[in-house]
Short mmCIF file of C-alpha atoms in Angstrom, two decimals:
data_model
loop_
_atom_site.label_atom_id
_atom_site.label_comp_id
_atom_site.label_asym_id
_atom_site.label_seq_id
_atom_site.Cartn_x
_atom_site.Cartn_y
_atom_site.Cartn_z
CA MET A 1 90.28 88.67 102.16
CA ARG A 2 92.31 85.38 102.61
CA MET A 3 92.12 82.54 100.14
CA ASP A 4 90.33 80.44 102.62
CA GLN A 5 87.59 83.01 103.00
CA LEU A 6 86.76 83.16 99.29
CA PRO A 7 83.35 81.74 98.24
CA ASP A 8 83.12 78.60 96.19
CA ASP A 9 80.55 79.62 93.59
CA VAL A 10 81.65 81.37 90.39
CA GLU A 11 78.95 84.09 90.33
CA THR A 12 79.85 85.35 93.86
CA LEU A 13 83.50 85.35 92.86
CA LYS A 14 82.71 87.37 89.76
CA ARG A 15 80.72 89.90 91.87
CA LEU A 16 83.71 90.25 94.28
CA VAL A 17 86.08 90.89 91.43
CA ILE A 18 83.81 93.56 89.95
CA GLU A 19 83.38 95.23 93.36
CA GLN A 20 87.11 95.20 93.96
CA ALA A 21 87.88 96.55 90.46
CA THR A 22 85.23 99.28 90.88
CA ALA A 23 86.75 100.29 94.36
CA LEU A 24 90.25 100.46 92.91
CA TYR A 25 89.02 102.52 89.93
CA SER A 26 87.27 104.93 92.33
CA GLU A 27 90.51 105.27 94.40
CA ARG A 28 92.58 106.02 91.27
CA LEU A 29 90.04 108.59 90.24
CA LEU A 30 90.25 110.16 93.67
CA VAL A 31 94.08 110.25 93.45
CA GLU A 32 93.96 111.97 90.06
CA LYS A 33 91.43 114.49 91.39
CA LEU A 34 93.58 115.32 94.31
CA LYS A 35 96.69 115.65 92.14
CA LEU A 36 94.69 118.19 90.00
CA GLN A 37 93.86 120.10 93.20
CA ILE A 38 97.56 120.19 94.14
CA ALA A 39 98.45 121.45 90.69
CA ARG A 40 95.91 124.24 90.99
CA LEU A 41 97.03 125.24 94.45
CA ARG A 42 100.63 125.33 93.23
CA ARG A 43 99.70 127.84 90.66
CA MET A 44 97.98 130.00 93.40
CA GLN A 45 100.84 129.38 95.89
CA PHE A 46 102.72 132.69 95.43
CA GLY A 47 99.70 134.92 95.48
CA SER A 48 97.62 136.15 98.40
CA GLY A 49 97.17 133.63 101.22
CA SER A 50 100.29 131.66 100.00
CA GLU A 51 100.89 130.31 103.54
CA ARG A 52 97.45 128.87 103.67
CA HIS A 53 97.89 127.35 100.22
CA SER A 54 101.25 125.72 101.23
CA GLU A 55 99.65 124.09 104.19
CA ARG A 56 96.84 122.71 102.06
CA ILE A 57 99.21 121.47 99.47
CA ALA A 58 101.25 119.63 102.04
CA GLN A 59 98.05 118.07 103.48
CA LEU A 60 96.96 116.95 100.11
CA GLU A 61 100.33 115.52 99.26
CA LEU A 62 100.16 113.30 102.32
CA ILE A 63 96.61 112.19 101.43
CA VAL A 64 97.68 111.11 97.98
CA GLU A 65 100.77 109.37 99.45
CA GLU A 66 98.67 107.18 101.69
CA LEU A 67 96.10 106.50 99.02
CA GLU A 68 98.70 105.46 96.55
CA ALA A 69 100.35 103.17 99.13
CA HIS A 70 96.94 101.38 99.33
CA LEU A 71 96.73 100.75 95.55
CA PRO A 72 98.12 97.51 94.12
CA PRO A 73 101.82 97.86 93.09
CA GLN A 74 102.58 98.33 89.47
CA ASP A 75 105.05 96.24 87.58
CA GLU A 76 108.24 98.31 87.56
CA SER A 77 110.53 95.67 85.96
CA THR A 78 109.16 95.63 82.46
CA PRO A 79 109.55 98.88 80.50
CA VAL A 80 106.38 99.95 78.73
CA THR A 81 106.76 101.08 75.13
CA PRO A 82 104.52 103.97 74.11
CA GLY A 83 102.12 103.31 71.38
CA ALA A 84 98.82 101.79 70.53
CA GLU A 85 99.50 98.48 72.32
CA SER A 86 100.43 100.00 75.59
CA GLY A 87 97.72 102.58 75.75
CA LYS A 88 98.07 106.29 76.64
CA ASP A 89 97.12 105.84 80.27
CA LYS A 90 99.80 103.26 81.10
CA PRO A 91 102.90 104.70 82.73
CA VAL A 92 106.26 104.49 81.00
CA ARG A 93 109.11 103.45 83.24
CA LYS A 94 112.23 105.52 82.61
CA PRO A 95 115.51 103.65 82.37
CA LEU A 96 117.71 103.82 85.36
CA PRO A 97 120.09 106.83 85.11
CA GLU A 98 123.20 106.19 83.01
CA HIS A 99 125.39 108.42 85.21
CA LEU A 100 125.01 106.13 88.27
CA PRO A 101 127.81 103.67 88.93
CA ARG A 102 127.02 100.07 88.18
CA THR A 103 127.99 96.86 89.94
CA THR A 104 127.50 93.57 88.13
CA GLU A 105 126.40 90.41 89.85
CA GLU A 106 126.65 87.29 87.73
CA HIS A 107 124.48 84.28 88.62
CA ALA A 108 125.80 81.34 86.56
CA PRO A 109 124.63 77.72 86.68
CA ALA A 110 126.90 74.92 87.75
CA CYS A 111 129.75 74.14 85.20
CA GLY A 112 128.34 70.76 84.27
CA CYS A 113 125.14 70.05 82.32
CA PRO A 114 122.47 68.87 84.78
CA HIS A 115 121.34 66.33 82.29
CA CYS A 116 124.48 64.54 81.12
CA GLY A 117 127.33 66.29 83.08
CA THR A 118 129.16 67.75 80.00
CA ALA A 119 130.92 71.11 80.49
CA LEU A 120 128.65 74.00 79.40
CA LYS A 121 129.34 76.63 76.80
CA ARG A 122 127.99 80.22 77.03
CA LEU A 123 124.96 80.72 74.86
CA GLY A 124 123.90 84.17 75.88
CA GLU A 125 122.61 86.00 78.90
CA ASP A 126 119.66 87.77 80.48
CA VAL A 127 120.40 91.15 82.11
CA SER A 128 118.11 93.09 84.46
CA GLU A 129 118.84 96.06 86.68
CA TYR A 130 117.63 97.45 89.94
CA LEU A 131 118.36 100.50 91.99
CA GLU A 132 120.37 100.17 95.18
CA LEU A 133 121.46 102.66 97.80
CA ILE A 134 124.72 102.43 99.78
CA PRO A 135 125.38 105.03 102.41
CA GLU A 136 125.13 108.50 100.92
CA HIS A 137 124.79 107.55 97.23
CA PHE A 138 122.84 105.46 94.72
CA LYS A 139 124.25 102.78 92.49
CA VAL A 140 122.77 100.49 89.92
CA VAL A 141 123.23 96.62 90.29
CA ARG A 142 123.32 94.71 87.03
CA VAL A 143 122.18 91.09 87.50
CA VAL A 144 123.65 88.96 84.73
CA ARG A 145 122.48 85.42 84.35
CA PRO A 146 124.49 83.66 81.48
CA LYS A 147 122.64 81.20 79.35
CA MET A 148 124.80 78.06 79.00
CA SER A 149 124.39 75.33 76.43
CA CYS A 150 125.57 71.73 76.54
CA PRO A 151 127.56 70.82 73.36
CA LYS A 152 126.69 67.16 73.84
CA CYS A 153 122.99 67.11 74.45
CA SER A 154 122.07 70.74 73.45
CA ALA A 155 120.40 71.34 76.87
CA VAL A 156 120.12 75.07 77.79
CA VAL A 157 120.93 75.92 81.40
CA GLN A 158 120.51 79.18 83.35
CA ALA A 159 120.68 80.08 87.02
CA PRO A 160 117.38 81.13 88.50
CA ALA A 161 116.85 84.91 88.99
CA PRO A 162 117.71 85.95 92.54
CA SER A 163 114.66 87.03 94.48
CA ARG A 164 114.07 90.65 95.36
CA PRO A 165 112.06 92.00 98.26
CA ILE A 166 109.37 93.24 95.93
CA PRO A 167 109.11 91.06 92.80
CA LYS A 168 109.53 92.92 89.53
CA SER A 169 110.51 96.16 91.31
CA ILE A 170 113.54 98.31 90.46
CA ALA A 171 114.25 98.79 94.14
CA GLY A 172 116.92 96.86 96.12
CA ALA A 173 116.76 96.27 99.83
CA GLY A 174 118.94 99.26 100.58
CA VAL A 175 116.72 101.66 98.68
CA LEU A 176 113.57 100.25 100.25
CA ALA A 177 115.00 100.52 103.80
CA HIS A 178 116.25 104.07 103.19
CA VAL A 179 112.86 105.29 101.86
CA ALA A 180 111.05 103.65 104.91
CA VAL A 181 113.40 104.97 107.50
CA SER A 182 113.32 108.47 105.99
CA LYS A 183 109.57 108.48 106.11
CA TYR A 184 109.04 107.08 109.59
CA LEU A 185 112.18 107.96 111.62
CA ASP A 186 113.40 111.10 109.81
CA HIS A 187 109.87 112.37 109.19
CA LEU A 188 110.30 113.04 105.43
CA PRO A 189 107.05 112.46 103.46
CA LEU A 190 107.58 110.68 100.14
CA TYR A 191 106.91 113.72 98.02
CA ARG A 192 109.84 115.50 99.75
CA GLN A 193 112.07 112.46 99.33
CA SER A 194 111.19 112.46 95.61
CA GLU A 195 112.53 116.02 95.36
CA ILE A 196 115.66 115.14 97.20
CA TYR A 197 116.39 112.14 94.96
CA ALA A 198 115.74 114.26 91.92
CA ARG A 199 118.62 116.52 92.85
CA GLN A 200 120.82 113.44 92.66
CA GLY A 201 119.57 112.67 89.12
CA VAL A 202 117.29 109.79 90.24
CA ASP A 203 113.73 110.08 89.26
CA LEU A 204 111.57 108.27 91.85
CA GLU A 205 107.89 109.22 91.64
CA ARG A 206 105.96 109.54 94.96
CA SER A 207 103.47 106.98 93.76
CA THR A 208 106.22 104.42 93.15
CA MET A 209 107.65 104.84 96.63
CA ALA A 210 104.14 104.71 98.13
CA GLY A 211 103.67 101.37 96.51
CA TRP A 212 106.97 100.22 98.07
CA ILE A 213 105.86 101.23 101.50
CA GLY A 214 102.63 99.25 101.11
CA ALA A 215 104.49 96.16 99.82
CA ILE A 216 107.10 96.40 102.64
CA SER A 217 104.42 96.50 105.27
CA GLU A 218 102.77 93.40 103.86
CA LEU A 219 106.16 91.60 103.56
CA VAL A 220 107.14 92.18 107.15
CA ALA A 221 103.71 91.50 108.68
CA PRO A 222 104.77 88.06 109.96
CA LEU A 223 107.89 89.54 111.59
CA VAL A 224 105.75 92.29 113.29
CA ASN A 225 103.47 89.56 114.58
CA GLU A 226 106.46 87.70 115.95
CA ILE A 227 107.50 90.85 117.87
CA GLY A 228 103.99 91.16 119.23
CA ARG A 229 104.12 87.51 120.53
CA TYR A 230 107.52 88.17 122.08
CA VAL A 231 106.23 91.34 123.89
CA VAL A 232 103.10 89.73 125.36
CA ALA A 233 105.07 86.66 126.40
CA GLY A 234 106.92 88.72 129.11
CA ASN A 235 105.81 89.21 132.70
CA LYS A 236 105.59 92.88 132.40
CA VAL A 237 104.39 95.23 129.61
CA HIS A 238 104.52 99.05 129.40
CA ALA A 239 101.63 100.58 127.48
CA ASP A 240 100.81 104.04 126.19
CA ASP A 241 98.84 105.56 123.31
CA THR A 242 98.69 108.84 121.33
CA PRO A 243 96.19 110.43 119.09
CA VAL A 244 96.56 110.25 115.38
CA PRO A 245 94.68 112.67 112.98
CA VAL A 246 92.98 110.84 110.11
CA LEU A 247 91.54 112.93 107.35
CA ASP A 248 88.68 111.82 105.16
CA PRO A 249 89.56 113.34 101.75
CA GLY A 250 86.00 113.02 100.47
CA ARG A 251 84.50 115.09 103.30
CA GLY A 252 87.48 117.15 104.27
CA THR A 253 86.91 116.33 107.91
CA THR A 254 89.45 115.03 110.51
CA LYS A 255 88.91 112.16 112.90
CA THR A 256 91.10 111.05 115.79
CA ALA A 257 92.47 107.53 115.70
CA ARG A 258 94.94 106.04 118.11
CA LEU A 259 98.52 104.53 118.00
CA TRP A 260 99.26 102.16 120.86
CA ALA A 261 102.70 101.17 122.06
CA TYR A 262 103.39 97.99 124.09
CA VAL A 263 106.99 97.73 125.37
CA ARG A 264 108.81 94.84 126.99
CA ASP A 265 111.90 96.16 128.61
CA ASP A 266 113.18 94.57 131.79
CA ARG A 267 116.73 95.89 131.65
CA PRO A 268 116.19 98.24 134.62
CA ALA A 269 115.53 95.07 136.68
CA GLY A 270 118.76 93.42 135.61
CA SER A 271 117.26 91.25 132.87
CA THR A 272 119.23 90.20 129.80
CA ASP A 273 116.16 89.61 127.81
CA PRO A 274 116.12 91.84 124.68
CA PRO A 275 113.73 94.76 124.72
CA ALA A 276 111.03 95.12 122.08
CA ALA A 277 108.27 97.62 121.14
CA TRP A 278 105.03 96.49 119.49
CA TYR A 279 102.73 99.13 117.97
CA ARG A 280 99.07 98.77 117.09
CA TYR A 281 96.76 101.14 115.30
CA THR A 282 92.97 101.56 115.91
CA PRO A 283 90.41 103.95 114.61
CA THR A 284 89.09 104.72 118.14
CA ARG A 285 90.27 104.71 121.76
CA GLU A 286 87.77 102.22 123.02
CA GLY A 287 88.88 99.93 125.80
CA ALA A 288 88.07 96.90 123.58
CA HIS A 289 91.29 97.56 121.61
CA PRO A 290 93.90 97.09 124.39
CA ARG A 291 91.86 94.18 125.69
CA ALA A 292 92.24 92.57 122.25
CA HIS A 293 95.90 93.43 121.95
CA LEU A 294 96.66 92.01 125.36
CA ALA A 295 94.34 89.02 125.22
CA GLN A 296 97.32 86.58 125.56
CA PHE A 297 99.17 88.56 128.24
CA THR A 298 99.33 87.71 131.89
CA GLY A 299 101.36 89.81 134.31
CA ILE A 300 101.97 93.42 135.24
CA LEU A 301 100.70 96.19 133.01
CA GLN A 302 102.52 99.45 133.62
CA ALA A 303 100.37 102.30 132.18
CA ASP A 304 98.79 105.66 132.87
CA GLY A 305 95.36 106.07 134.39
CA PHE A 306 93.37 105.63 131.12
CA SER A 307 89.95 104.11 131.99
CA GLY A 308 90.03 101.96 128.91
CA PHE A 309 92.67 99.73 130.65
CA ASN A 310 90.40 99.10 133.63
CA GLY A 311 88.71 96.17 132.02
CA LEU A 312 91.99 94.36 131.81
CA TYR A 313 92.35 94.33 135.62
CA GLU A 314 88.91 92.84 136.37
CA SER A 315 89.84 89.11 136.08
CA GLY A 316 93.08 89.44 138.11
CA ARG A 317 94.97 88.01 135.28
CA ILE A 318 96.71 91.44 134.71
CA LEU A 319 97.77 93.66 137.59
CA GLU A 320 97.97 97.38 137.29
CA ALA A 321 101.24 99.28 138.06
CA ALA A 322 100.59 103.02 137.84
CA CYS A 323 103.19 105.62 136.74
CA TRP A 324 104.72 108.08 139.21
CA ALA A 325 105.84 110.23 136.28
CA HIS A 326 102.19 110.91 135.50
CA ALA A 327 101.40 111.62 139.16
CA ARG A 328 104.41 113.94 139.38
CA ARG A 329 103.37 115.76 136.26
CA LYS A 330 100.10 116.97 137.87
CA PHE A 331 102.08 118.76 140.53
CA TYR A 332 104.75 119.99 138.19
CA ASP A 333 102.11 121.79 136.06
CA LEU A 334 100.78 123.55 139.23
CA TRP A 335 104.36 124.55 140.26
CA ASP A 336 105.18 125.78 136.76
CA ALA A 337 101.94 127.82 136.58
CA ASN A 338 101.85 129.55 139.98
CA ARG A 339 104.79 128.36 142.03
CA SER A 340 102.48 126.66 144.54
CA PRO A 341 104.45 125.81 147.71
CA VAL A 342 102.21 122.72 148.24
CA ALA A 343 103.01 121.49 144.68
CA LYS A 344 106.63 122.07 145.31
CA GLU A 345 106.63 119.89 148.42
CA ALA A 346 104.87 117.18 146.58
CA LEU A 347 107.57 117.39 143.90
CA ASP A 348 110.35 117.16 146.48
CA ARG A 349 108.77 114.06 148.20
CA ILE A 350 108.36 112.26 144.83
CA GLN A 351 111.96 113.23 143.90
CA ALA A 352 113.17 111.48 146.97
CA LEU A 353 111.50 108.26 145.67
CA TYR A 354 113.31 108.67 142.35
CA ALA A 355 116.59 109.11 144.07
CA ILE A 356 116.20 105.62 145.53
CA GLU A 357 115.42 104.20 142.13
CA GLU A 358 118.66 105.61 140.67
CA ALA A 359 120.58 103.53 143.14
CA VAL A 360 118.84 100.27 142.03
CA ARG A 361 118.65 100.73 138.37
CA GLY A 362 119.97 97.60 136.59
CA LYS A 363 119.95 95.58 139.78
CA LEU A 364 118.11 92.25 140.05
CA PRO A 365 114.44 92.27 141.39
CA ALA A 366 115.43 90.85 144.76
CA GLU A 367 117.93 93.60 145.50
CA ARG A 368 115.57 96.27 144.15
CA LEU A 369 112.75 94.98 146.40
CA ALA A 370 115.02 94.93 149.56
CA VAL A 371 116.16 98.50 148.98
CA ARG A 372 112.58 99.78 148.25
CA GLN A 373 111.15 97.97 151.38
CA ARG A 374 113.89 99.58 153.53
CA ASP A 375 114.02 103.14 152.02
CA ALA A 376 110.94 103.81 149.79
CA VAL A 377 108.15 102.19 151.85
CA PRO A 378 108.53 104.68 154.89
CA LEU A 379 108.58 107.66 152.40
CA LEU A 380 105.50 106.33 150.59
CA ALA A 381 103.62 106.05 153.97
CA SER A 382 104.54 109.54 154.93
CA LEU A 383 103.64 110.85 151.50
CA GLU A 384 100.19 109.30 151.64
CA THR A 385 99.56 110.70 155.15
CA TRP A 386 100.62 114.21 154.02
CA MET A 387 98.56 114.01 150.89
CA ARG A 388 95.35 113.06 152.68
CA ALA A 389 95.91 115.64 155.38
CA THR A 390 96.67 118.46 152.85
CA LEU A 391 93.74 117.47 150.64
CA ALA A 392 91.38 118.21 153.50
CA THR A 393 92.59 121.81 153.60
CA VAL A 394 92.13 122.78 149.93
CA SER A 395 89.08 123.39 147.78
CA ALA A 396 87.54 120.19 146.47
CA LYS A 397 87.25 121.88 143.02
CA SER A 398 90.81 123.15 142.81
CA ASP A 399 93.42 121.85 140.48
CA LEU A 400 95.53 120.96 143.57
CA ALA A 401 92.78 118.69 144.81
CA ALA A 402 92.63 117.09 141.38
CA ALA A 403 96.33 116.37 141.59
CA PHE A 404 96.01 114.79 144.96
CA ASN A 405 93.02 112.72 143.96
CA TYR A 406 94.81 111.41 140.90
CA SER A 407 97.47 109.85 143.10
CA LEU A 408 95.25 108.73 145.96
CA LYS A 409 92.71 107.03 143.74
CA ARG A 410 95.59 104.96 142.30
CA TRP A 411 97.55 104.49 145.49
CA VAL A 412 97.64 100.69 145.35
CA ALA A 413 98.76 100.75 141.77
CA LEU A 414 101.24 103.48 142.39
CA THR A 415 102.89 101.66 145.31
CA ARG A 416 102.85 98.17 143.70
CA TYR A 417 106.54 98.68 142.59
CA SER A 418 107.52 98.79 146.27
CA ARG A 419 106.19 95.26 146.69
CA ASP A 420 107.61 93.80 143.45
CA GLY A 421 111.24 94.38 142.45
CA SER A 422 110.49 93.61 138.70
CA ILE A 423 108.16 96.70 138.40
CA ASP A 424 109.43 100.11 137.42
CA VAL A 425 108.66 103.27 139.27
CA ASP A 426 107.12 104.82 136.13
CA ASN A 427 105.98 104.14 132.60
CA ASN A 428 108.79 106.08 130.87
CA ALA A 429 109.69 103.04 128.69
CA ALA A 430 106.40 103.36 126.77
CA GLU A 431 106.49 107.15 126.77
CA ARG A 432 110.02 107.03 125.22
CA ALA A 433 108.73 104.59 122.62
CA MET A 434 106.09 107.15 121.65
CA LYS A 435 108.54 110.07 120.99
CA GLY A 436 109.24 109.12 117.43
CA PRO A 437 105.66 108.64 116.37
CA VAL A 438 104.59 111.85 118.09
CA LEU A 439 107.28 113.77 116.19
CA GLY A 440 106.53 112.26 112.88
CA ARG A 441 102.77 111.70 112.83
CA LYS A 442 101.90 114.90 110.99
CA ASN A 443 104.11 113.71 108.08
CA TRP A 444 102.74 110.13 107.68
CA LEU A 445 99.07 109.93 108.55
CA PHE A 446 96.58 112.06 106.80
CA ALA A 447 94.89 109.17 105.01
CA GLY A 448 91.62 108.44 103.25
CA SER A 449 91.51 105.03 104.97
CA HIS A 450 93.11 103.41 108.12
CA ASP A 451 95.69 101.48 106.18
CA GLY A 452 98.30 104.22 106.60
CA GLY A 453 98.07 103.85 110.37
CA GLU A 454 98.47 100.12 110.21
CA ARG A 455 101.54 100.55 107.97
CA ALA A 456 102.98 103.05 110.41
CA ALA A 457 102.39 100.72 113.30
CA ALA A 458 104.18 97.87 111.50
CA MET A 459 107.27 100.00 110.56
CA TYR A 460 107.59 101.49 114.01
CA SER A 461 107.45 97.94 115.56
CA LEU A 462 110.56 96.96 113.50
CA LEU A 463 112.50 100.30 113.58
CA GLU A 464 112.01 101.21 117.27
CA THR A 465 112.72 97.60 118.43
CA ALA A 466 115.99 97.78 116.44
CA LYS A 467 116.82 101.06 118.17
CA LEU A 468 115.99 99.64 121.55
CA ASN A 469 118.58 96.87 120.87
CA GLY A 470 121.25 99.42 119.87
CA ILE A 471 121.12 98.42 116.14
CA ASP A 472 121.10 100.90 113.29
CA PRO A 473 117.34 100.58 112.13
CA GLU A 474 118.17 101.22 108.44
CA ALA A 475 120.89 98.48 108.41
CA TYR A 476 118.51 96.14 110.21
CA LEU A 477 115.65 96.73 107.80
CA ARG A 478 117.95 96.28 104.85
CA GLN A 479 119.00 92.91 106.17
CA VAL A 480 115.37 91.89 106.87
CA LEU A 481 114.24 92.84 103.30
CA GLN A 482 117.19 90.93 101.83
CA ARG A 483 116.29 87.70 103.67
CA ILE A 484 112.49 87.60 104.51
CA ALA A 485 111.15 86.69 101.11
CA ASP A 486 113.20 83.43 101.02
CA LEU A 487 112.80 82.51 104.68
CA PRO A 488 110.24 79.86 105.74
CA ILE A 489 107.59 81.23 108.04
CA ASN A 490 108.49 78.86 110.80
CA ARG A 491 111.95 80.49 110.91
CA ILE A 492 110.72 84.09 111.08
CA ASP A 493 112.17 84.50 114.61
CA GLU A 494 115.62 84.41 113.00
CA LEU A 495 114.90 88.06 111.79
CA LEU A 496 114.15 89.41 115.21
CA PRO A 497 116.72 92.24 115.79
CA TRP A 498 118.70 90.47 118.49
CA ASN A 499 118.83 87.19 116.51
CA LEU A 500 119.81 88.83 113.27
CA ALA A 501 122.42 90.96 114.94
CA THR A 502 124.04 87.87 116.38
CA ALA A 503 124.16 86.21 112.96
CA MET A 504 125.67 89.22 111.21
CA SER A 505 129.09 90.83 111.62
CA GLN A 506 129.36 94.30 113.16
CA HIS A 507 130.37 95.68 109.73
CA GLU A 508 127.12 94.43 108.15
CA MET A 509 124.91 95.24 111.18
CA PRO A 510 126.23 98.55 112.60
CA LEU A 511 125.16 99.75 116.01
CA ALA A 512 122.80 102.66 116.24
CA ALA A 513 124.40 106.10 116.81
#
């Protein structure tokens, strides 16, 4: 709930605070209960049914990971001393490992006293430490802030503490970026990362890293929204969605949510506008969701034949461009299954259309349109005539008839690319953007709430957009986290991958492999 949505009367505020505290307490109890189940299953893991127990353990680890990311972050910066004052249930933060190399950053005030201008004398210093990660190894950064005193007027002066991505956290931007990229791009759940870091002598609890992921997603939310605004400001958007399993830990049942990808990439039509991918998460696949996502969009929507998109086309504000890759796949499945000669002919005819596209890839829309009008339009006319004639000779209930009907029912949308040089022949831009989430979804989204899906959508928006622009996503996210906390919201566009890459040297912002 935002500040402007809070009620004015004290009693209602008290009730909201009590409800929130009760909900958090219940979630913490659930986390502890699930951890106990994991511990019991680990003891049973090497007996009969060990494979089943291993799968259940992995599933429970992911549930706990997402629940802990939803809980408020704990203060990592102040060590807790065991004893009566701290209480038995409060966690004790271990000191950062002594064996790690240390780099000292000194933040000193100006030489002169701000009150009278006299040269300052060192009075003492405040020292804090945070964990940082440079490629392939950890290090500890010591932040030293000398306390300076003025011998003339006795004023005590100290430089302000430098901001960190997550206040009072032990993690630097490099550590946070590495944990996030490992989770979402390298498909390593946090409990596995914890085991990997332990082998390096660094004790990072899964719950601590889960809190970091939750904090990162909140921190970058304005930047994700800026990517969304950029995507829908284009004249053409590619769209796709994929199912996401969401497990209710209380009931043990699995529901299917959706992850949506909206991609702006006009490079095949010779555009120099940077590409971007914007991801959204929804608990269902209702058509109302893409309508909400694209409420500000006007132009061409390149997508598959999902009926939920149909409502977008009714006003004429958005025009449908269908995907020849989807149409081709229907015939390929038939050819792969039974070597149907009719399916083979359909594949050969569609392949001839793709050969034309190879020749105009990267050309400007006017040139693409001229070539398509000259070469593709006659082939499309011949293909439609052949499809309709062949459809009349096959069983109406056959898979072959279904393949023909898929294309013929969408013929206007399938052939729109031949009348507009800015449109692509297929929706592969969106399908490529879904490859990473599809590979990693089993490792990041078995959650007790939908928050895990929203965090994943935010992180994929940043990381996949960086990849589309040829930028190392981990280096990009590190730079974002180093800058975003101190950047005014009206300058958030400076952190878009293409703008940040321009501002950084190649050494600081490496290209993606």
